[in-house]
mmCIF file of C-alpha atoms and ligand atoms in Angstrom:
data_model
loop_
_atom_site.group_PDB
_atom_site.id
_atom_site.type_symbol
_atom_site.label_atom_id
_atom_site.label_comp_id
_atom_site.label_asym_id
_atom_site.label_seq_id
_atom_site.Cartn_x
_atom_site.Cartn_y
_atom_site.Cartn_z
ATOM 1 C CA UNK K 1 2.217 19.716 0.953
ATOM 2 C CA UNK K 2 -1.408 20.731 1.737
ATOM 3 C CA UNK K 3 -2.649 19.428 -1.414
ATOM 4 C CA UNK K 4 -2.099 16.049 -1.087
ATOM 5 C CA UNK K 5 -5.315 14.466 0.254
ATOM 6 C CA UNK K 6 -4.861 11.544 2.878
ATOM 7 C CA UNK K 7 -5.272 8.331 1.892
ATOM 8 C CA UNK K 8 -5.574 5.201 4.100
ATOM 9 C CA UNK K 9 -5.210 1.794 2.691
ATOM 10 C CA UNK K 10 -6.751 -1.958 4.019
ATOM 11 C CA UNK K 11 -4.562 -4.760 3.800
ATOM 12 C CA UNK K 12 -6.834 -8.032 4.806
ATOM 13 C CA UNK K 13 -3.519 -10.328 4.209
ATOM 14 C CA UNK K 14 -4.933 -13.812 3.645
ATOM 15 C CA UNK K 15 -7.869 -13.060 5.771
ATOM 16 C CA UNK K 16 -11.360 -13.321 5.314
ATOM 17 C CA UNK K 17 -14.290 -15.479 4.468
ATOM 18 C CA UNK K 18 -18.062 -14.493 2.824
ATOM 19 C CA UNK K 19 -20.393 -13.740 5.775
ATOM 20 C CA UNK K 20 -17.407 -11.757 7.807
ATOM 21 C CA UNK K 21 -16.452 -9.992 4.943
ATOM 22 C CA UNK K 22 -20.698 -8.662 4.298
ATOM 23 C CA UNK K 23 -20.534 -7.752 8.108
ATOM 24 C CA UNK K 24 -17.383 -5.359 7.737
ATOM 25 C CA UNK K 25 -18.718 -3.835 4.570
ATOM 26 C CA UNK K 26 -22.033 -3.059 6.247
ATOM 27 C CA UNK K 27 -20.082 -1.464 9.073
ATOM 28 C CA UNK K 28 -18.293 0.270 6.351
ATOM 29 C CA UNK K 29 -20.846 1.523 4.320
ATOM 30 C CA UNK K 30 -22.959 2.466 7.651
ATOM 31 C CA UNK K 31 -20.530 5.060 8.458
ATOM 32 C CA UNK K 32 -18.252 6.193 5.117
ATOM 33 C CA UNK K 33 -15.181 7.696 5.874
ATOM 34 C CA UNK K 34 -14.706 11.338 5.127
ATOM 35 C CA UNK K 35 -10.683 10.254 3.605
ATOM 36 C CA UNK K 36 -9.817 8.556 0.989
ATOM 37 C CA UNK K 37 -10.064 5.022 1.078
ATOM 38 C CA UNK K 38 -9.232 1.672 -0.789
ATOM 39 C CA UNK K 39 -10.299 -1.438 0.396
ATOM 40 C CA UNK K 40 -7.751 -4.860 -0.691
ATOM 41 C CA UNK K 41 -9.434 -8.168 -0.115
ATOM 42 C CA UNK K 42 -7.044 -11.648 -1.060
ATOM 43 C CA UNK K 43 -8.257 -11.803 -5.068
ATOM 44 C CA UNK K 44 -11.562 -14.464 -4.540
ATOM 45 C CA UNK K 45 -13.405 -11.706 -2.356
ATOM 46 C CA UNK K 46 -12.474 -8.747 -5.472
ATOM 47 C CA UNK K 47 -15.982 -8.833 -6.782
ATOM 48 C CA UNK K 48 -17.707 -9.199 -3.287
ATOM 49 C CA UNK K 49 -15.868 -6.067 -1.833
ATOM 50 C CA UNK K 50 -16.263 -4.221 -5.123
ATOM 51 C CA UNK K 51 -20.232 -5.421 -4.774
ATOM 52 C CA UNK K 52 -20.339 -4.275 -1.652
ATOM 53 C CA UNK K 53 -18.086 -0.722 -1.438
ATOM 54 C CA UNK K 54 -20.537 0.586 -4.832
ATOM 55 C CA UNK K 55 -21.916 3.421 -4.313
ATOM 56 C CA UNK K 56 -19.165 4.571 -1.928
ATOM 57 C CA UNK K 57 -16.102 6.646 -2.695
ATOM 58 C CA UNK K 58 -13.643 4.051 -1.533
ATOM 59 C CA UNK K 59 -11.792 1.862 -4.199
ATOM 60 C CA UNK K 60 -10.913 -1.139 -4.679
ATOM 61 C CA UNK K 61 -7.227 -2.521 -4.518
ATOM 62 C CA UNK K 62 -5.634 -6.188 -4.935
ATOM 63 C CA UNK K 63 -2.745 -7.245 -3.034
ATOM 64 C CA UNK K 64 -0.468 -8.360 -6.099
ATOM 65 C CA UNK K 65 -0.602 -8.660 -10.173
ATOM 66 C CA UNK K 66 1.216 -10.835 -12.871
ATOM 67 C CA UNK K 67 4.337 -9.396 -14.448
ATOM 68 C CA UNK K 68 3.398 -11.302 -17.458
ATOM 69 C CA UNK K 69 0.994 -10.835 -19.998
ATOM 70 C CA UNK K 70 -2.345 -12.902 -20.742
ATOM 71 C CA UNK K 71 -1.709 -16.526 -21.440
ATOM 72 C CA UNK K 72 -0.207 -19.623 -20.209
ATOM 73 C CA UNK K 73 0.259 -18.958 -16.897
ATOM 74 C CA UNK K 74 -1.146 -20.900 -14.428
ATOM 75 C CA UNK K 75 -1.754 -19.345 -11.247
ATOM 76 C CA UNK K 76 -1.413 -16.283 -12.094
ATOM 77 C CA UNK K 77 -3.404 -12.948 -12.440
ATOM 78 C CA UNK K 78 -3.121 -10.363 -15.055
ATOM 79 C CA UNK K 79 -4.002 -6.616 -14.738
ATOM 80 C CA UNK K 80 -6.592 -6.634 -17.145
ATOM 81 C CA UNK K 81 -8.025 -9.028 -14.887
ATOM 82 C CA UNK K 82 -8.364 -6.807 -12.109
ATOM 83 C CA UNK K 83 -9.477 -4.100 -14.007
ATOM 84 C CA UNK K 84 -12.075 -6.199 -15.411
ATOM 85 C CA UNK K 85 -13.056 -7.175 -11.559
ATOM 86 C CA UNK K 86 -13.639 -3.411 -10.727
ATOM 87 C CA UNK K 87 -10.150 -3.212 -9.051
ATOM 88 C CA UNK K 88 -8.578 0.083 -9.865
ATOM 89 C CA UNK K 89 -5.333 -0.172 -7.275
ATOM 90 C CA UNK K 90 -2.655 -2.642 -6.378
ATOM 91 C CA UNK K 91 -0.339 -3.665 -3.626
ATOM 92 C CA UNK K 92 2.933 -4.054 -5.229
ATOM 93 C CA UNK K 93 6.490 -5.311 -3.735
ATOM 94 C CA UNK K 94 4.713 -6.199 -0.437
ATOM 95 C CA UNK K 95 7.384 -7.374 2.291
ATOM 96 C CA UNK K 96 6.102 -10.593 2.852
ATOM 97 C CA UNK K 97 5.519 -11.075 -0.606
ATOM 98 C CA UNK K 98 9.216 -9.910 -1.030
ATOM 99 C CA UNK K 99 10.493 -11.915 1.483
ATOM 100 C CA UNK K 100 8.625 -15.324 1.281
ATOM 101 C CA UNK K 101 8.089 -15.827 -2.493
ATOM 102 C CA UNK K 102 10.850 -14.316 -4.353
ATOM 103 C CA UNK K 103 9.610 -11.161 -5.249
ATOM 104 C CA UNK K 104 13.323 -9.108 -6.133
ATOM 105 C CA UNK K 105 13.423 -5.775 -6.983
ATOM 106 C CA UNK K 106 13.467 -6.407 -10.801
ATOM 107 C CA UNK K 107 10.268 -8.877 -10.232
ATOM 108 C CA UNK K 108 8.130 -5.771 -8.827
ATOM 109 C CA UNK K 109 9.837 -3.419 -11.329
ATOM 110 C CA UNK K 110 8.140 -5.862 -14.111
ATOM 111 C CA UNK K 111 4.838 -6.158 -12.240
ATOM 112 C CA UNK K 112 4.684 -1.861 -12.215
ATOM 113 C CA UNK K 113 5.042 -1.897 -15.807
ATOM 114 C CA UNK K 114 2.077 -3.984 -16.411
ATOM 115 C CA UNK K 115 0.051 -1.818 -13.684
ATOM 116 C CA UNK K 116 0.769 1.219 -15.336
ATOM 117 C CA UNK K 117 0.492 0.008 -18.689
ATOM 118 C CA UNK K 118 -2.874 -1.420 -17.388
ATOM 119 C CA UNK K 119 -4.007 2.020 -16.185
ATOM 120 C CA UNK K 120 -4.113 0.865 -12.154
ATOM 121 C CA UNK K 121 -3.077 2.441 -9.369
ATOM 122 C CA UNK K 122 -0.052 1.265 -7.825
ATOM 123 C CA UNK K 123 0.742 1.323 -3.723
ATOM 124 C CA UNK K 124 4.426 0.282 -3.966
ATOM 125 C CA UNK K 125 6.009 -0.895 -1.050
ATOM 126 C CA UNK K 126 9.196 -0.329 0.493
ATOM 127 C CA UNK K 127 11.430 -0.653 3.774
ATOM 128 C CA UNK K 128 14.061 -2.371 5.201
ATOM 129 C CA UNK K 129 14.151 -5.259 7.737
ATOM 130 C CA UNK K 130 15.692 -4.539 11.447
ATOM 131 C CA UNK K 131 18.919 -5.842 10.909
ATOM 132 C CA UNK K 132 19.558 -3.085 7.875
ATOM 133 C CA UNK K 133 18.507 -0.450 9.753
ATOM 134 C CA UNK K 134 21.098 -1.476 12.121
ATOM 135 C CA UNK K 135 23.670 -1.697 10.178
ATOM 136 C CA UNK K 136 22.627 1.754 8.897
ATOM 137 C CA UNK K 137 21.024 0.278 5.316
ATOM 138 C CA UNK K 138 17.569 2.147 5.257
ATOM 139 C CA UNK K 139 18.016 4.493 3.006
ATOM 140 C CA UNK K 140 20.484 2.473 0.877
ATOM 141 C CA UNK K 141 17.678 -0.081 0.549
ATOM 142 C CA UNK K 142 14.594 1.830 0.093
ATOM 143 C CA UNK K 143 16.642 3.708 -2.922
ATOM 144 C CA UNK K 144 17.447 0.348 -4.557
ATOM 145 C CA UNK K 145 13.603 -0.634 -4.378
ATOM 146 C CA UNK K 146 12.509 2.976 -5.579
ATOM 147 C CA UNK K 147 15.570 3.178 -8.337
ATOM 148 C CA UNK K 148 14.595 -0.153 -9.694
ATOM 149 C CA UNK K 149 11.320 0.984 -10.271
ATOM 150 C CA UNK K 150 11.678 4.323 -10.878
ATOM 151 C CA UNK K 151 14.718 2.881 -14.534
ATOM 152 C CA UNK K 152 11.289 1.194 -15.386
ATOM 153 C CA UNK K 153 8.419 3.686 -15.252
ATOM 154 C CA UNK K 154 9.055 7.623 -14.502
ATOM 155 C CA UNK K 155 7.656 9.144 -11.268
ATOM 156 C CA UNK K 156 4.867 11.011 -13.413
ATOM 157 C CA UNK K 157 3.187 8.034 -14.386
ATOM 158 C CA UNK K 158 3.210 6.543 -10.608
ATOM 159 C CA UNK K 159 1.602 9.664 -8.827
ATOM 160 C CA UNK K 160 -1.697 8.363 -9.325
ATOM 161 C CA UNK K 161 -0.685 5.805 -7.005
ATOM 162 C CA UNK K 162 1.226 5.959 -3.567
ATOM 163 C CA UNK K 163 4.168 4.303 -2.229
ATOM 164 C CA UNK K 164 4.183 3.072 1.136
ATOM 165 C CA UNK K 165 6.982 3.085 3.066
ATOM 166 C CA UNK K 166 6.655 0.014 5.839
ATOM 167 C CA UNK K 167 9.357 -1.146 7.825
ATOM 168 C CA UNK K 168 9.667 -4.794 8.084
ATOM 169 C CA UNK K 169 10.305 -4.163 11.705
ATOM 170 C CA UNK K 170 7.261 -2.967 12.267
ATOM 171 C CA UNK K 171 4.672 -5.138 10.103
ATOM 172 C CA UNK K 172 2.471 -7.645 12.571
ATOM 173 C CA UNK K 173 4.877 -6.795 15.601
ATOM 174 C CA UNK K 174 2.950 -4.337 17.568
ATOM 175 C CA UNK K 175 6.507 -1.986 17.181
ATOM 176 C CA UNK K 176 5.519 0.600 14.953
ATOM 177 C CA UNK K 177 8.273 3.637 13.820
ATOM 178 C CA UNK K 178 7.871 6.443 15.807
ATOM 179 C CA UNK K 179 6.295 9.449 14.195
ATOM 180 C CA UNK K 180 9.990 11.036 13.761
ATOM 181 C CA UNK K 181 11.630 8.156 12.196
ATOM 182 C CA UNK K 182 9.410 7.571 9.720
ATOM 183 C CA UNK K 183 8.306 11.101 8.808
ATOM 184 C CA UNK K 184 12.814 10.905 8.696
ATOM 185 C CA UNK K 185 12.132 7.757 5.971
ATOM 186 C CA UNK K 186 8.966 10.073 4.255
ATOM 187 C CA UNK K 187 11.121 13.107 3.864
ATOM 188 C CA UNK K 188 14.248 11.282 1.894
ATOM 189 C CA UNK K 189 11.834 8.858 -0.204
ATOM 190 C CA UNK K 190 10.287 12.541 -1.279
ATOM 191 C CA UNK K 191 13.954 14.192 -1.900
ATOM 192 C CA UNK K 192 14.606 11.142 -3.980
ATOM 193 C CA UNK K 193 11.585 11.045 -6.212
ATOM 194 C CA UNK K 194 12.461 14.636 -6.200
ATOM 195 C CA UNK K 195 15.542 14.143 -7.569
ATOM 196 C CA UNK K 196 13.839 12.337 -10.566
ATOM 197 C CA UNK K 197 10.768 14.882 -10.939
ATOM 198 C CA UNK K 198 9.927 17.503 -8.175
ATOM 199 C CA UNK K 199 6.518 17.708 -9.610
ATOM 200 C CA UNK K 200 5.811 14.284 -9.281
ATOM 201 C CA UNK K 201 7.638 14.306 -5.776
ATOM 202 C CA UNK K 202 5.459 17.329 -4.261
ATOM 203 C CA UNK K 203 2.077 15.105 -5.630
ATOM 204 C CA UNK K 204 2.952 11.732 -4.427
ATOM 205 C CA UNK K 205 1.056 10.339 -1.232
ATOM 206 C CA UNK K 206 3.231 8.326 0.634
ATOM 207 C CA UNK K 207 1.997 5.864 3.104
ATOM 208 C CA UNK K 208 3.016 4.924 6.390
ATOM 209 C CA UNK K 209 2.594 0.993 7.244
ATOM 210 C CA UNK K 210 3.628 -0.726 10.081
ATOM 211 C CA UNK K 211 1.103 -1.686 12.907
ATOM 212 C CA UNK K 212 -0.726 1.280 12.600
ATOM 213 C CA UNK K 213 -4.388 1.368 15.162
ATOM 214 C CA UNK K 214 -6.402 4.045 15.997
ATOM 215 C CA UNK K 215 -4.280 5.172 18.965
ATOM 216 C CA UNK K 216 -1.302 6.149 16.807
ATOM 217 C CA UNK K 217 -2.239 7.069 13.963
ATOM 218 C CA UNK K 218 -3.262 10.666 14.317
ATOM 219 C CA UNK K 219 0.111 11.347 15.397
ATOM 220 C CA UNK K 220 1.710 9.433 12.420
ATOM 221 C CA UNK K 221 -0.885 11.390 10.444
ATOM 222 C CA UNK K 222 0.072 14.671 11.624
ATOM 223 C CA UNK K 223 3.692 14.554 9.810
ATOM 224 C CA UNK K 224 4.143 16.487 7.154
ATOM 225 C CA UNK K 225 5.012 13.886 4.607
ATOM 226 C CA UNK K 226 2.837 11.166 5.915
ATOM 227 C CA UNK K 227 -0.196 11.009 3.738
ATOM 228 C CA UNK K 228 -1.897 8.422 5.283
ATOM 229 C CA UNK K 229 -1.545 4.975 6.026
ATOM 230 C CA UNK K 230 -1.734 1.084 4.660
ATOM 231 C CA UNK K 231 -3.107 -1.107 7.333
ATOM 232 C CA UNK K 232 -2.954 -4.652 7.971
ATOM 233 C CA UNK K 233 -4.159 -6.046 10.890
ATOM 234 C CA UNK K 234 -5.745 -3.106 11.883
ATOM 235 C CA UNK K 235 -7.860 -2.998 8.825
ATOM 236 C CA UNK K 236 -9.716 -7.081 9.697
ATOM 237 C CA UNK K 237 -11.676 -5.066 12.519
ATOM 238 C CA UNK K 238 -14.053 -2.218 10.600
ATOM 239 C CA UNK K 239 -14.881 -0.452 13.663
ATOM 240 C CA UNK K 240 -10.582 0.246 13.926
ATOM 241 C CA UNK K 241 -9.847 1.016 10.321
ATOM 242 C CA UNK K 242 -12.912 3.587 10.218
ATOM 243 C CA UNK K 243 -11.644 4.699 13.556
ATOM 244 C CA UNK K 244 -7.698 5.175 11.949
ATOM 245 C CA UNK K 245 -9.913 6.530 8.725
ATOM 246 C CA UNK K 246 -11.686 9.501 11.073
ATOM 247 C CA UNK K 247 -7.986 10.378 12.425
ATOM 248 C CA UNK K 248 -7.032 10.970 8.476
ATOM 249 C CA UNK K 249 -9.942 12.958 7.836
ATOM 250 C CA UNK K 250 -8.678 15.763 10.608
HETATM 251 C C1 PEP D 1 0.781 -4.452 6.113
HETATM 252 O O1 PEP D 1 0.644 -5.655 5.997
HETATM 253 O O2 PEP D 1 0.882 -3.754 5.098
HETATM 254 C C2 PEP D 1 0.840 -3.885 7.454
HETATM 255 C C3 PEP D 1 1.198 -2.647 7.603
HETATM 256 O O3 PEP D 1 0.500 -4.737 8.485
HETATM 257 P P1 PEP D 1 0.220 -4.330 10.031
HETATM 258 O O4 PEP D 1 -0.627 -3.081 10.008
HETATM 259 O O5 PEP D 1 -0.490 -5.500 10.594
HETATM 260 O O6 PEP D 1 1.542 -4.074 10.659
#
């Protein structure tokens, strides 16, 4: 497990504007984390955080990609796109994008394949909402979103990537999973990849998301199949996402 190197994700959301944006990328380049770090801006503010992170280590990551290929399309953005913006990573299956414009299992299934085809780096997300995980669902649904993926594009091609396991309970509430229940969620998202390819399974970084800050993160961090974290809200202030950054880096 020790050779998986932390990784901690930003997730602005639809958040943002120019002169706020140069102010949290001076912060950020002022004091460069010591973990691995990718930085996803809403797709307008690409080139200005890619502009603005050069010359650091941290990448650059959009929040969603076309499943279809160049052409008619309007509205939409194509992997090559982002590649050609200096993104190298994407967001993929987010739950609000799930939930609030019809993104199905088979949609972000489609959308991997043209990441991977693309040569980006997905961060595919997964989790269930509060009412499956009281009816027991978790793991039932995080294995339908990881098996309809996984039919589509083998493990060994989406270990330069992460998934991120985010409970929808937990996403903008201020409830986040306790360390033990989602290291619980970590562990049998591992034995399942591992039940495809344990190589891939022992490489993958997996991602905790789900109101993360600076107060609980180290402890979230500390699990041994937590290897880092996406952030949301957290991530808008740069003085808290370097701060959840420096608790990675222990
Ligand atoms: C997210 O949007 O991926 C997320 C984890 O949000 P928050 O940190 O605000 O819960």
């Amino acid at each position: 497990m020790g050779q998986r190197a932390k990784l901690v994700a930003a997730n602005w959301k639809m958040n943002g504007n120019t002169p706020d944006n140069d102010r949290w990328l001076r912060a950020f380049r002022d004091a460069p984390p010591k973990c691995e770090t990718v930085v996803c801006p809403p797709f307008v503010y690409l080139q200005q955080v890619a502009a603005g992170l050069a010359g650091t280590a941290a990448g650059v990551g959009a929040q969603d990609v076309s499943d279809r290929a160049l052409g008619a399309w309007t509205g939409e953005v194509a992997a090559e796109m982002l590649l050609d913006s200096g993104v190298t990573w994407v967001i993929l299956g987010h739950s609000e994008r799930r939930a609030s414009f019809g993104h199905s299992d088979a949609i972000v299934a489609a959308k991997m394949e043209r990441v991977v085809a693309a040569g980006l780096r997905p961060i595919l997300c997964v989790g269930e909402t509060l009412h499956q995980r009281e009816q027991g669902l978790t793991m039932a649904v995080i294995a339908a979103q990881l098996e309809a993926v996984l039919q589509r594009c083998p493990a060994a091609q989406l270990v330069v990537g992460a998934i991120a396991y985010e409970p929808v309970w937990a996403i903008g509430t201020g409830r986040t999973a306790t360390p033990a229940q989602a290291q619980e969620v970590h562990a049998a998202i591992r034995a399942r990849i591992a039940a495809h390819d344990p190589h891939a399974a022992a490489g993958m970084r997996l991602l905790y998301g789900g109101s993360v800050k600076p107060a609980n993160a180290a402890e979230l961090f500390s699990q041994p199949d937590i290897d880092g974290g996406l952030i949301g809200g957290a991530s808008l202030v740069a003085a808290d996402f370097l701060a959840i950054c420096a608790a990675a880096a222990h």
